[in-house]
Amino acid sequence: MKPKKVAILTAGGLAPCLSSAIGGLIERYTEIDPSIEIICYVGGYKGLLLGESIKVTPQMRKEAHLLHLYGGSPIGNSRVKLTNVADCVKRGLVKEGQDPQKVAADRLVADGVDVLHTIGGDDTNTAAADLAKFLKENKYELTVIGLPKTIDNDVYPIRQSLGAWTAAEEGAKFFENVVGESGANPRMLIVHEVMGRNCGWLTAATAQKYRERLARKEWADGLGLTKARRDVHAVYIPEMQIDIAAEAARLRKIMDENDCVNIFISEGAGVKTIVAEMEAKGETVPRDAFGHVKLDAVNPGKWFAKQFADMIGAEKVLVQKSGYFARAAAANADDIRLIKSCTDLAVECAMRREGGVIGHDENNANVLRACEFDRIKGGKPFDVSQEWFQKLLADIGQK
C-alpha cells in the first residue's frame, strides 16, 4: 500500500550528501506521485520529539533540484539518541517519565506519517533501527527507510556510504593550500588531521586523491617548487600499528632532505593511547550522548605533532583539520550518481512499505537494496591490505 504522507529527517554530523539526498527524495516522490504529502522534521530527531516540521509545498518541490548544488542540511541536524532517556530529558526534548521512542512514534502517528526517511550515519541509522523495532513491537503501522550518510565510510554492510567520495576530494583540495605553509618556515612539520573515528578509509582516500592531484601538476625544481616538498610523507590510521621511533627516524631523513614533513592522520588514530594518558592523570575524558570520545577535545593531531616534533627536529609545527571544510561541501558528480540511485530505490521501497537502510550490500554481491536494520552498525574497519593503499604506502616510503 503506497504511503499517503512521508517524512524526512537528517541527523548526526554533516556530510556532502544531505542536501542532495533531501532534494532527490522530494524530486522522486514528485515524479511518481505528487499527491503524496511530504514533511521535513527540523533539526533531526530533536525536531521529531518536539513536533517541529515544515510541509513541502508545490513551490518547494519545484526548487528541490537546487539542493543538489549545496552542502550542509537545509532542514538541520542534531545528535540525539532516542534510547538515552536521561540525555533527552536533560536537553528538554521529553519530560521526566516519558519514553523518547514512544514520544517519537506518537508524533509520527499524530502527524499522519506512513514512511519516515532518516538520512544519517551509523548512529542515526542505529537510532532508526531502534525506532523501527519499537514501532513493530508496539504495532505502529509505520515504515522506516534509512540512507547511509557518513564520510568515514564505515557502516556495515554498506559498501560505499553517501558523501564519502566528495569528502576525500575536498580534503585533498584543502591540503593543496595548507601545504604551501611548508615554505613559511624552515623545518616545518605539517599535520593534516582527517575525520575518521574508527576507520581510516577517509584519510587513506584523501591522501590518494591529493597525490593524484599532485601527479597532474608541473614543477620548477630549480626554484624550490618540488613535488617532494608537497608530497604526503606519512599516513597514520586507526587500523595500523605505528612504531613512533622507527617512523621518527624515517621522517627525520625526509626533513633533512626537504626541509619539511607532511603527515596525514585519522582523527581516531592513537585515541586509545591518548585517553589512557588522560585517565592516568585523573583527567575527565569528554564524551557525547552516544558515549563516543569527543575527538576535538582529545586532539589526536596535536598529540602526534608533539610526539614527532623534537624527534624529527621540527622548528615549527602546524596542525590543520579539513573535516568541517570537507563535510559541508556539495556532493560531487560521483556522489550525485550514488545518491540518485539510493533515493530512487528508497522511494520504491516506500511504495511497497519495505524498511531498511539503502545501500550496496557487501554480504549480498554488492546489490543495491534495503539492508535489514538489525545488520546495520558502525565501526567497519578499513581494509589496509587493498592494493591501492599498499601502493600508496610503498610510493611514500612507509612500511
mmCIF file of C-alpha atoms in Angstrom:
data_model
loop_
_atom_site.group_PDB
_atom_site.id
_atom_site.type_symbol
_atom_site.label_atom_id
_atom_site.label_comp_id
_atom_site.label_asym_id
_atom_site.label_seq_id
_atom_site.Cartn_x
_atom_site.Cartn_y
_atom_site.Cartn_z
ATOM 1 C CA MET A 1 0.000 0.000 0.000
ATOM 2 C CA LYS A 2 1.525 3.289 -1.071
ATOM 3 C CA PRO A 3 2.077 5.938 1.595
ATOM 4 C CA LYS A 4 -0.146 8.995 1.852
ATOM 5 C CA LYS A 5 2.383 11.014 3.804
ATOM 6 C CA VAL A 6 6.136 10.702 4.248
ATOM 7 C CA ALA A 7 8.617 12.489 6.500
ATOM 8 C CA ILE A 8 12.318 13.228 6.062
ATOM 9 C CA LEU A 9 14.943 13.991 8.690
ATOM 10 C CA THR A 10 18.714 14.342 8.688
ATOM 11 C CA ALA A 11 20.808 13.667 11.780
ATOM 12 C CA GLY A 12 24.330 13.391 13.135
ATOM 13 C CA GLY A 13 27.267 15.279 11.673
ATOM 14 C CA LEU A 14 27.220 16.789 8.218
ATOM 15 C CA ALA A 15 28.289 15.005 5.039
ATOM 16 C CA PRO A 16 28.349 16.112 1.377
ATOM 17 C CA CYS A 17 25.094 14.319 0.581
ATOM 18 C CA LEU A 18 22.425 15.523 2.984
ATOM 19 C CA SER A 19 21.105 18.421 0.932
ATOM 20 C CA SER A 20 21.223 16.385 -2.273
ATOM 21 C CA ALA A 21 19.513 13.369 -0.676
ATOM 22 C CA ILE A 22 16.661 15.570 0.577
ATOM 23 C CA GLY A 23 16.324 17.041 -2.902
ATOM 24 C CA GLY A 24 16.460 13.606 -4.509
ATOM 25 C CA LEU A 25 13.691 12.200 -2.316
ATOM 26 C CA ILE A 26 11.418 15.188 -2.947
ATOM 27 C CA GLU A 27 12.063 15.031 -6.702
ATOM 28 C CA ARG A 28 11.354 11.300 -6.928
ATOM 29 C CA TYR A 29 8.131 11.445 -4.931
ATOM 30 C CA THR A 30 7.003 14.368 -7.078
ATOM 31 C CA GLU A 31 7.783 12.394 -10.256
ATOM 32 C CA ILE A 32 5.995 9.247 -9.114
ATOM 33 C CA ASP A 33 3.015 10.677 -7.249
ATOM 34 C CA PRO A 34 2.841 14.370 -6.297
ATOM 35 C CA SER A 35 -0.270 13.653 -4.225
ATOM 36 C CA ILE A 36 1.909 12.055 -1.549
ATOM 37 C CA GLU A 37 2.453 14.641 1.171
ATOM 38 C CA ILE A 38 6.000 15.337 2.382
ATOM 39 C CA ILE A 39 7.106 16.955 5.609
ATOM 40 C CA CYS A 40 10.621 17.527 6.962
ATOM 41 C CA TYR A 41 11.411 17.432 10.676
ATOM 42 C CA VAL A 42 13.601 20.385 11.603
ATOM 43 C CA GLY A 43 16.817 19.513 13.413
ATOM 44 C CA GLY A 44 16.667 15.724 13.064
ATOM 45 C CA TYR A 45 15.344 13.597 15.926
ATOM 46 C CA LYS A 46 15.165 16.754 18.053
ATOM 47 C CA GLY A 47 12.532 18.148 15.716
ATOM 48 C CA LEU A 48 10.694 14.832 15.699
ATOM 49 C CA LEU A 49 10.498 14.773 19.502
ATOM 50 C CA LEU A 50 9.414 18.412 19.712
ATOM 51 C CA GLY A 51 6.997 18.198 16.784
ATOM 52 C CA GLU A 52 8.814 20.812 14.725
ATOM 53 C CA SER A 53 8.343 20.255 10.999
ATOM 54 C CA ILE A 54 7.812 22.015 7.700
ATOM 55 C CA LYS A 55 5.427 20.991 4.934
ATOM 56 C CA VAL A 56 6.928 20.647 1.461
ATOM 57 C CA THR A 57 4.811 22.895 -0.727
ATOM 58 C CA PRO A 58 4.440 22.762 -4.538
ATOM 59 C CA GLN A 59 6.896 25.664 -4.790
ATOM 60 C CA MET A 60 9.429 23.765 -2.664
ATOM 61 C CA ARG A 61 9.045 20.771 -4.967
ATOM 62 C CA LYS A 62 9.899 22.979 -7.944
ATOM 63 C CA GLU A 63 13.000 24.226 -6.111
ATOM 64 C CA ALA A 64 14.180 20.793 -4.894
ATOM 65 C CA HIS A 65 16.735 20.467 -7.724
ATOM 66 C CA LEU A 66 18.660 23.393 -6.224
ATOM 67 C CA LEU A 67 19.516 21.312 -3.174
ATOM 68 C CA HIS A 68 21.971 19.273 -5.283
ATOM 69 C CA LEU A 69 24.133 22.391 -5.597
ATOM 70 C CA TYR A 70 24.684 22.873 -1.874
ATOM 71 C CA GLY A 71 26.284 21.157 1.104
ATOM 72 C CA GLY A 72 25.056 21.051 4.676
ATOM 73 C CA SER A 73 21.484 20.220 5.602
ATOM 74 C CA PRO A 74 18.839 22.873 4.885
ATOM 75 C CA ILE A 75 16.450 21.223 7.376
ATOM 76 C CA GLY A 76 19.061 20.988 10.144
ATOM 77 C CA ASN A 77 20.728 18.207 12.117
ATOM 78 C CA SER A 78 21.138 17.212 15.760
ATOM 79 C CA ARG A 79 22.743 14.387 17.724
ATOM 80 C CA VAL A 80 20.006 12.646 19.675
ATOM 81 C CA LYS A 81 19.947 9.050 20.885
ATOM 82 C CA LEU A 82 16.329 8.070 21.458
ATOM 83 C CA THR A 83 17.294 5.269 23.851
ATOM 84 C CA ASN A 84 19.356 7.655 26.013
ATOM 85 C CA VAL A 85 16.407 8.762 28.101
ATOM 86 C CA ALA A 86 18.429 10.779 30.621
ATOM 87 C CA ASP A 87 20.062 12.846 27.885
ATOM 88 C CA CYS A 88 16.728 13.544 26.180
ATOM 89 C CA VAL A 89 15.221 14.669 29.491
ATOM 90 C CA LYS A 90 18.255 16.811 30.328
ATOM 91 C CA ARG A 91 18.005 18.578 26.969
ATOM 92 C CA GLY A 92 14.307 19.233 27.368
ATOM 93 C CA LEU A 93 13.316 17.022 24.447
ATOM 94 C CA VAL A 94 10.976 14.892 26.562
ATOM 95 C CA LYS A 95 9.513 15.184 30.040
ATOM 96 C CA GLU A 96 10.571 13.182 33.061
ATOM 97 C CA GLY A 97 8.984 9.726 32.884
ATOM 98 C CA GLN A 98 8.454 9.800 29.118
ATOM 99 C CA ASP A 99 9.995 7.260 26.735
ATOM 100 C CA PRO A 100 11.600 9.183 23.810
ATOM 101 C CA GLN A 101 10.848 6.344 21.416
ATOM 102 C CA LYS A 102 7.154 6.424 22.297
ATOM 103 C CA VAL A 103 7.138 10.231 22.062
ATOM 104 C CA ALA A 104 8.699 9.953 18.574
ATOM 105 C CA ALA A 105 6.293 7.208 17.496
ATOM 106 C CA ASP A 106 3.253 9.094 18.779
ATOM 107 C CA ARG A 107 4.393 12.233 16.992
ATOM 108 C CA LEU A 108 4.686 10.342 13.704
ATOM 109 C CA VAL A 109 1.172 8.957 14.207
ATOM 110 C CA ALA A 110 -0.210 12.366 15.152
ATOM 111 C CA ASP A 111 1.352 13.858 12.016
ATOM 112 C CA GLY A 112 -0.163 11.092 9.888
ATOM 113 C CA VAL A 113 3.207 9.845 8.648
ATOM 114 C CA ASP A 114 3.301 6.439 6.914
ATOM 115 C CA VAL A 115 7.021 6.391 5.988
ATOM 116 C CA LEU A 116 9.960 8.035 7.751
ATOM 117 C CA HIS A 117 13.182 8.600 5.776
ATOM 118 C CA THR A 118 16.240 9.018 8.002
ATOM 119 C CA ILE A 119 19.443 10.302 6.418
ATOM 120 C CA GLY A 120 22.469 9.803 8.615
ATOM 121 C CA GLY A 121 25.434 7.704 9.674
ATOM 122 C CA ASP A 122 25.659 4.650 11.868
ATOM 123 C CA ASP A 123 24.354 6.430 14.975
ATOM 124 C CA THR A 124 21.405 7.867 13.041
ATOM 125 C CA ASN A 125 20.560 4.544 11.462
ATOM 126 C CA THR A 126 21.018 2.520 14.643
ATOM 127 C CA ALA A 127 18.636 5.038 16.237
ATOM 128 C CA ALA A 128 16.329 4.449 13.254
ATOM 129 C CA ALA A 129 16.725 0.696 13.780
ATOM 130 C CA ASP A 130 15.759 1.071 17.444
ATOM 131 C CA LEU A 131 12.755 3.151 16.431
ATOM 132 C CA ALA A 132 11.727 0.689 13.703
ATOM 133 C CA LYS A 133 11.918 -2.158 16.231
ATOM 134 C CA PHE A 134 9.862 -0.176 18.732
ATOM 135 C CA LEU A 135 7.247 0.604 16.094
ATOM 136 C CA LYS A 136 6.970 -3.040 15.058
ATOM 137 C CA GLU A 137 6.812 -4.384 18.615
ATOM 138 C CA ASN A 138 4.140 -1.861 19.541
ATOM 139 C CA LYS A 139 2.023 -2.393 16.411
ATOM 140 C CA TYR A 140 2.557 1.035 14.839
ATOM 141 C CA GLU A 141 1.880 0.907 11.096
ATOM 142 C CA LEU A 142 4.952 2.885 10.092
ATOM 143 C CA THR A 143 7.888 2.123 7.812
ATOM 144 C CA VAL A 144 11.399 3.489 8.419
ATOM 145 C CA ILE A 145 13.841 3.741 5.485
ATOM 146 C CA GLY A 146 17.385 4.948 6.080
ATOM 147 C CA LEU A 147 20.038 6.402 3.788
ATOM 148 C CA PRO A 148 23.685 5.838 4.836
ATOM 149 C CA LYS A 149 25.484 9.137 5.352
ATOM 150 C CA THR A 150 28.979 9.120 6.789
ATOM 151 C CA ILE A 151 32.233 10.433 5.388
ATOM 152 C CA ASP A 152 34.031 7.777 7.450
ATOM 153 C CA ASN A 153 32.603 5.116 5.097
ATOM 154 C CA ASP A 154 32.418 2.661 7.983
ATOM 155 C CA VAL A 155 28.852 1.302 8.053
ATOM 156 C CA TYR A 156 28.257 -2.455 7.953
ATOM 157 C CA PRO A 157 27.267 -3.893 5.463
ATOM 158 C CA ILE A 158 27.211 -0.840 3.155
ATOM 159 C CA ARG A 159 29.948 -0.845 0.504
ATOM 160 C CA GLN A 160 30.009 2.929 -0.034
ATOM 161 C CA SER A 161 28.283 5.485 2.162
ATOM 162 C CA LEU A 162 26.916 8.693 0.694
ATOM 163 C CA GLY A 163 29.226 11.718 0.718
ATOM 164 C CA ALA A 164 32.496 9.901 1.401
ATOM 165 C CA TRP A 165 33.918 10.279 -2.116
ATOM 166 C CA THR A 166 33.259 14.014 -2.029
ATOM 167 C CA ALA A 167 34.822 14.400 1.415
ATOM 168 C CA ALA A 168 38.044 12.770 0.214
ATOM 169 C CA GLU A 169 38.202 15.062 -2.803
ATOM 170 C CA GLU A 170 37.505 18.160 -0.700
ATOM 171 C CA GLY A 171 40.120 17.177 1.878
ATOM 172 C CA ALA A 172 42.656 16.909 -0.923
ATOM 173 C CA LYS A 173 41.741 20.401 -2.151
ATOM 174 C CA PHE A 174 42.054 21.725 1.401
ATOM 175 C CA PHE A 175 45.593 20.413 1.781
ATOM 176 C CA GLU A 176 46.702 21.861 -1.555
ATOM 177 C CA ASN A 177 46.648 25.288 0.081
ATOM 178 C CA VAL A 178 47.796 24.220 3.541
ATOM 179 C CA VAL A 179 50.899 22.519 2.177
ATOM 180 C CA GLY A 180 52.130 25.878 0.871
ATOM 181 C CA GLU A 181 52.861 26.755 4.502
ATOM 182 C CA SER A 182 55.913 24.485 4.278
ATOM 183 C CA GLY A 183 57.711 27.447 2.712
ATOM 184 C CA ALA A 184 56.775 29.792 5.571
ATOM 185 C CA ASN A 185 59.394 28.429 7.975
ATOM 186 C CA PRO A 186 62.481 26.199 7.918
ATOM 187 C CA ARG A 187 61.986 22.587 9.037
ATOM 188 C CA MET A 188 58.199 22.723 9.023
ATOM 189 C CA LEU A 189 56.080 19.805 10.247
ATOM 190 C CA ILE A 190 52.509 19.909 8.898
ATOM 191 C CA VAL A 191 49.939 17.504 10.323
ATOM 192 C CA HIS A 192 46.719 17.163 8.321
ATOM 193 C CA GLU A 193 44.060 15.663 10.588
ATOM 194 C CA VAL A 194 41.238 13.994 8.649
ATOM 195 C CA MET A 195 37.921 12.784 10.071
ATOM 196 C CA GLY A 196 37.556 9.090 10.839
ATOM 197 C CA ARG A 197 36.888 7.894 14.389
ATOM 198 C CA ASN A 198 37.332 4.157 13.960
ATOM 199 C CA CYS A 199 38.002 3.841 10.250
ATOM 200 C CA GLY A 200 40.949 5.124 8.235
ATOM 201 C CA TRP A 201 39.258 4.962 4.822
ATOM 202 C CA LEU A 202 38.750 8.722 4.526
ATOM 203 C CA THR A 203 42.345 9.552 5.495
ATOM 204 C CA ALA A 204 43.683 6.993 3.034
ATOM 205 C CA ALA A 205 41.328 8.124 0.266
ATOM 206 C CA THR A 206 42.135 11.797 0.906
ATOM 207 C CA ALA A 207 45.862 11.114 0.674
ATOM 208 C CA GLN A 208 45.276 9.152 -2.528
ATOM 209 C CA LYS A 209 43.170 11.927 -4.078
ATOM 210 C CA TYR A 210 45.723 14.533 -3.064
ATOM 211 C CA ARG A 211 48.590 12.587 -4.661
ATOM 212 C CA GLU A 212 46.529 12.132 -7.833
ATOM 213 C CA ARG A 213 46.166 15.916 -7.998
ATOM 214 C CA LEU A 214 49.915 16.342 -7.428
ATOM 215 C CA ALA A 215 50.648 13.970 -10.291
ATOM 216 C CA ARG A 216 48.844 16.283 -12.717
ATOM 217 C CA LYS A 217 50.935 19.335 -11.815
ATOM 218 C CA GLU A 218 54.180 20.715 -13.257
ATOM 219 C CA TRP A 219 57.181 21.575 -11.077
ATOM 220 C CA ALA A 220 60.093 24.032 -11.028
ATOM 221 C CA ASP A 221 62.682 22.078 -9.052
ATOM 222 C CA GLY A 222 65.450 24.626 -9.500
ATOM 223 C CA LEU A 223 63.306 27.283 -7.849
ATOM 224 C CA GLY A 224 62.391 25.040 -4.952
ATOM 225 C CA LEU A 225 58.925 24.154 -6.249
ATOM 226 C CA THR A 226 59.311 20.403 -5.957
ATOM 227 C CA LYS A 227 56.847 17.546 -5.772
ATOM 228 C CA ALA A 228 58.853 16.037 -2.899
ATOM 229 C CA ARG A 229 58.239 19.072 -0.665
ATOM 230 C CA ARG A 230 54.481 19.000 -1.287
ATOM 231 C CA ASP A 231 54.026 15.235 -1.178
ATOM 232 C CA VAL A 232 52.487 13.109 1.564
ATOM 233 C CA HIS A 233 55.263 11.671 3.734
ATOM 234 C CA ALA A 234 53.217 9.551 6.162
ATOM 235 C CA VAL A 235 49.668 8.226 6.606
ATOM 236 C CA TYR A 236 48.509 7.092 10.054
ATOM 237 C CA ILE A 237 45.115 5.448 10.565
ATOM 238 C CA PRO A 238 43.429 3.507 13.405
ATOM 239 C CA GLU A 239 43.880 0.140 11.675
ATOM 240 C CA MET A 240 47.685 0.412 11.642
ATOM 241 C CA GLN A 241 50.239 -0.130 14.387
ATOM 242 C CA ILE A 242 52.593 2.839 14.452
ATOM 243 C CA ASP A 243 56.198 2.470 15.581
ATOM 244 C CA ILE A 244 56.828 6.066 16.647
ATOM 245 C CA ALA A 245 60.596 5.674 16.967
ATOM 246 C CA ALA A 246 61.048 3.958 13.589
ATOM 247 C CA GLU A 247 58.771 6.466 11.851
ATOM 248 C CA ALA A 248 60.575 9.379 13.500
ATOM 249 C CA ALA A 249 63.894 8.111 12.157
ATOM 250 C CA ARG A 250 62.425 7.812 8.642
ATOM 251 C CA LEU A 251 60.772 11.214 8.790
ATOM 252 C CA ARG A 252 63.946 12.834 10.148
ATOM 253 C CA LYS A 253 65.702 11.923 6.903
ATOM 254 C CA ILE A 254 62.850 13.415 4.891
ATOM 255 C CA MET A 255 63.025 16.577 6.965
ATOM 256 C CA ASP A 256 66.785 16.843 6.379
ATOM 257 C CA GLU A 257 66.325 16.373 2.626
ATOM 258 C CA ASN A 258 63.237 18.537 2.034
ATOM 259 C CA ASP A 259 63.140 20.960 4.975
ATOM 260 C CA CYS A 260 59.563 19.840 5.681
ATOM 261 C CA VAL A 261 57.404 16.824 6.571
ATOM 262 C CA ASN A 262 53.695 16.372 5.721
ATOM 263 C CA ILE A 263 51.633 13.839 7.684
ATOM 264 C CA PHE A 264 48.033 12.711 7.054
ATOM 265 C CA ILE A 265 46.380 11.295 10.183
ATOM 266 C CA SER A 266 42.910 9.998 11.042
ATOM 267 C CA GLU A 267 41.305 11.771 13.976
ATOM 268 C CA GLY A 268 40.816 8.360 15.586
ATOM 269 C CA ALA A 269 44.442 7.239 15.317
ATOM 270 C CA GLY A 270 46.108 6.912 18.695
ATOM 271 C CA VAL A 271 42.934 7.768 20.633
ATOM 272 C CA LYS A 272 43.202 4.750 22.967
ATOM 273 C CA THR A 273 46.707 5.827 23.959
ATOM 274 C CA ILE A 274 45.662 9.448 24.435
ATOM 275 C CA VAL A 275 42.619 8.504 26.536
ATOM 276 C CA ALA A 276 44.745 6.187 28.688
ATOM 277 C CA GLU A 277 47.196 9.039 29.306
ATOM 278 C CA MET A 278 44.368 11.431 30.245
ATOM 279 C CA GLU A 279 42.758 8.947 32.625
ATOM 280 C CA ALA A 280 46.128 8.134 34.210
ATOM 281 C CA LYS A 281 46.452 11.845 35.002
ATOM 282 C CA GLY A 282 42.968 11.880 36.526
ATOM 283 C CA GLU A 283 41.558 14.000 33.698
ATOM 284 C CA THR A 284 37.928 13.678 32.583
ATOM 285 C CA VAL A 285 37.520 12.354 29.044
ATOM 286 C CA PRO A 286 34.602 14.242 27.417
ATOM 287 C CA ARG A 287 32.033 12.046 25.656
ATOM 288 C CA ASP A 288 28.853 12.666 23.610
ATOM 289 C CA ALA A 289 25.330 11.262 24.068
ATOM 290 C CA PHE A 290 26.349 8.064 22.275
ATOM 291 C CA GLY A 291 29.329 7.532 24.602
ATOM 292 C CA HIS A 292 31.887 8.448 21.939
ATOM 293 C CA VAL A 293 35.030 10.301 23.000
ATOM 294 C CA LYS A 294 34.818 13.920 21.789
ATOM 295 C CA LEU A 295 37.749 13.902 19.416
ATOM 296 C CA ASP A 296 38.107 17.663 19.193
ATOM 297 C CA ALA A 297 38.751 17.632 22.936
ATOM 298 C CA VAL A 298 41.442 14.936 22.932
ATOM 299 C CA ASN A 299 43.003 16.366 19.740
ATOM 300 C CA PRO A 300 44.940 13.447 18.175
ATOM 301 C CA GLY A 301 46.610 15.660 15.544
ATOM 302 C CA LYS A 302 48.155 17.836 18.226
ATOM 303 C CA TRP A 303 49.247 14.747 20.188
ATOM 304 C CA PHE A 304 51.044 13.208 17.198
ATOM 305 C CA ALA A 305 52.638 16.537 16.341
ATOM 306 C CA LYS A 306 54.003 16.734 19.874
ATOM 307 C CA GLN A 307 55.389 13.184 19.657
ATOM 308 C CA PHE A 308 57.250 13.835 16.425
ATOM 309 C CA ALA A 309 58.340 17.472 16.675
ATOM 310 C CA ASP A 310 61.517 17.041 18.731
ATOM 311 C CA MET A 311 62.345 13.623 17.300
ATOM 312 C CA ILE A 312 62.492 14.886 13.713
ATOM 313 C CA GLY A 313 63.942 18.293 14.561
ATOM 314 C CA ALA A 314 60.937 20.378 13.537
ATOM 315 C CA GLU A 315 61.396 24.103 14.036
ATOM 316 C CA LYS A 316 57.703 24.859 13.609
ATOM 317 C CA VAL A 317 54.594 22.688 13.766
ATOM 318 C CA LEU A 318 51.257 23.319 12.055
ATOM 319 C CA VAL A 319 48.178 21.147 12.720
ATOM 320 C CA GLN A 320 45.261 21.642 10.335
ATOM 321 C CA LYS A 321 41.893 19.849 10.242
ATOM 322 C CA SER A 322 39.973 19.504 6.985
ATOM 323 C CA GLY A 323 36.861 17.906 8.497
ATOM 324 C CA TYR A 324 34.500 20.857 8.636
ATOM 325 C CA PHE A 325 35.670 22.077 5.229
ATOM 326 C CA ALA A 326 35.152 18.660 3.634
ATOM 327 C CA ARG A 327 31.938 17.541 5.275
ATOM 328 C CA ALA A 328 29.971 20.693 4.431
ATOM 329 C CA ALA A 329 30.728 20.584 0.693
ATOM 330 C CA ALA A 330 28.172 19.995 -2.041
ATOM 331 C CA ALA A 331 28.215 16.441 -3.413
ATOM 332 C CA ASN A 332 30.488 15.792 -6.385
ATOM 333 C CA ALA A 333 29.438 14.017 -9.591
ATOM 334 C CA ASP A 334 30.270 10.526 -8.291
ATOM 335 C CA ASP A 335 28.277 11.029 -5.123
ATOM 336 C CA ILE A 336 25.369 12.622 -7.006
ATOM 337 C CA ARG A 337 25.051 9.440 -9.073
ATOM 338 C CA LEU A 338 25.169 7.268 -5.941
ATOM 339 C CA ILE A 339 22.676 9.493 -4.118
ATOM 340 C CA LYS A 340 20.287 9.413 -7.085
ATOM 341 C CA SER A 341 20.298 5.615 -7.250
ATOM 342 C CA CYS A 342 19.741 5.360 -3.486
ATOM 343 C CA THR A 343 16.946 7.942 -3.261
ATOM 344 C CA ASP A 344 15.137 6.380 -6.223
ATOM 345 C CA LEU A 345 15.271 2.961 -4.544
ATOM 346 C CA ALA A 346 14.245 4.459 -1.205
ATOM 347 C CA VAL A 347 11.049 5.772 -2.792
ATOM 348 C CA GLU A 348 10.415 2.427 -4.497
ATOM 349 C CA CYS A 349 10.783 0.707 -1.116
ATOM 350 C CA ALA A 350 8.411 3.251 0.410
ATOM 351 C CA MET A 351 5.793 2.381 -2.207
ATOM 352 C CA ARG A 352 5.868 -1.261 -1.137
ATOM 353 C CA ARG A 353 6.430 -0.351 2.529
ATOM 354 C CA GLU A 354 9.786 -2.128 2.774
ATOM 355 C CA GLY A 355 12.017 -0.844 5.568
ATOM 356 C CA GLY A 356 15.807 -0.920 5.905
ATOM 357 C CA VAL A 357 18.887 1.085 5.017
ATOM 358 C CA ILE A 358 19.518 1.625 1.309
ATOM 359 C CA GLY A 359 22.974 0.683 0.074
ATOM 360 C CA HIS A 360 25.115 -1.774 -1.863
ATOM 361 C CA ASP A 361 25.042 -4.845 0.382
ATOM 362 C CA GLU A 362 28.550 -6.273 0.770
ATOM 363 C CA ASN A 363 27.112 -9.577 2.000
ATOM 364 C CA ASN A 364 24.784 -9.928 -0.986
ATOM 365 C CA ALA A 365 27.014 -9.494 -4.049
ATOM 366 C CA ASN A 366 27.039 -5.691 -3.583
ATOM 367 C CA VAL A 367 23.449 -5.474 -4.807
ATOM 368 C CA LEU A 368 21.732 -2.143 -4.120
ATOM 369 C CA ARG A 369 18.913 -2.987 -1.721
ATOM 370 C CA ALA A 370 17.231 -2.168 1.565
ATOM 371 C CA CYS A 371 19.599 -3.738 4.091
ATOM 372 C CA GLU A 372 17.910 -5.032 7.213
ATOM 373 C CA PHE A 373 18.188 -2.696 10.205
ATOM 374 C CA ASP A 374 19.461 -5.396 12.545
ATOM 375 C CA ARG A 375 22.546 -5.757 10.322
ATOM 376 C CA ILE A 376 23.430 -2.064 10.420
ATOM 377 C CA LYS A 377 26.256 -0.959 12.679
ATOM 378 C CA GLY A 378 29.210 1.397 12.560
ATOM 379 C CA GLY A 379 32.909 0.964 13.108
ATOM 380 C CA LYS A 380 33.640 -1.083 9.983
ATOM 381 C CA PRO A 381 37.446 -1.024 9.640
ATOM 382 C CA PHE A 382 39.263 -0.027 6.500
ATOM 383 C CA ASP A 383 40.907 -2.975 4.755
ATOM 384 C CA VAL A 384 44.561 -1.910 4.723
ATOM 385 C CA SER A 385 45.521 -4.885 2.523
ATOM 386 C CA GLN A 386 43.856 -3.324 -0.522
ATOM 387 C CA GLU A 387 46.267 -2.971 -3.411
ATOM 388 C CA TRP A 388 45.780 0.778 -3.922
ATOM 389 C CA PHE A 389 46.538 1.536 -0.281
ATOM 390 C CA GLN A 390 49.598 -0.714 -0.138
ATOM 391 C CA LYS A 391 50.887 1.004 -3.284
ATOM 392 C CA LEU A 392 50.287 4.388 -1.667
ATOM 393 C CA LEU A 393 52.372 3.402 1.359
ATOM 394 C CA ALA A 394 55.123 1.969 -0.861
ATOM 395 C CA ASP A 395 55.213 5.109 -3.002
ATOM 396 C CA ILE A 396 55.751 7.363 0.022
ATOM 397 C CA GLY A 397 58.325 5.003 1.547
ATOM 398 C CA GLN A 398 56.200 3.945 4.531
ATOM 399 C CA LYS A 399 56.168 0.295 5.524
#
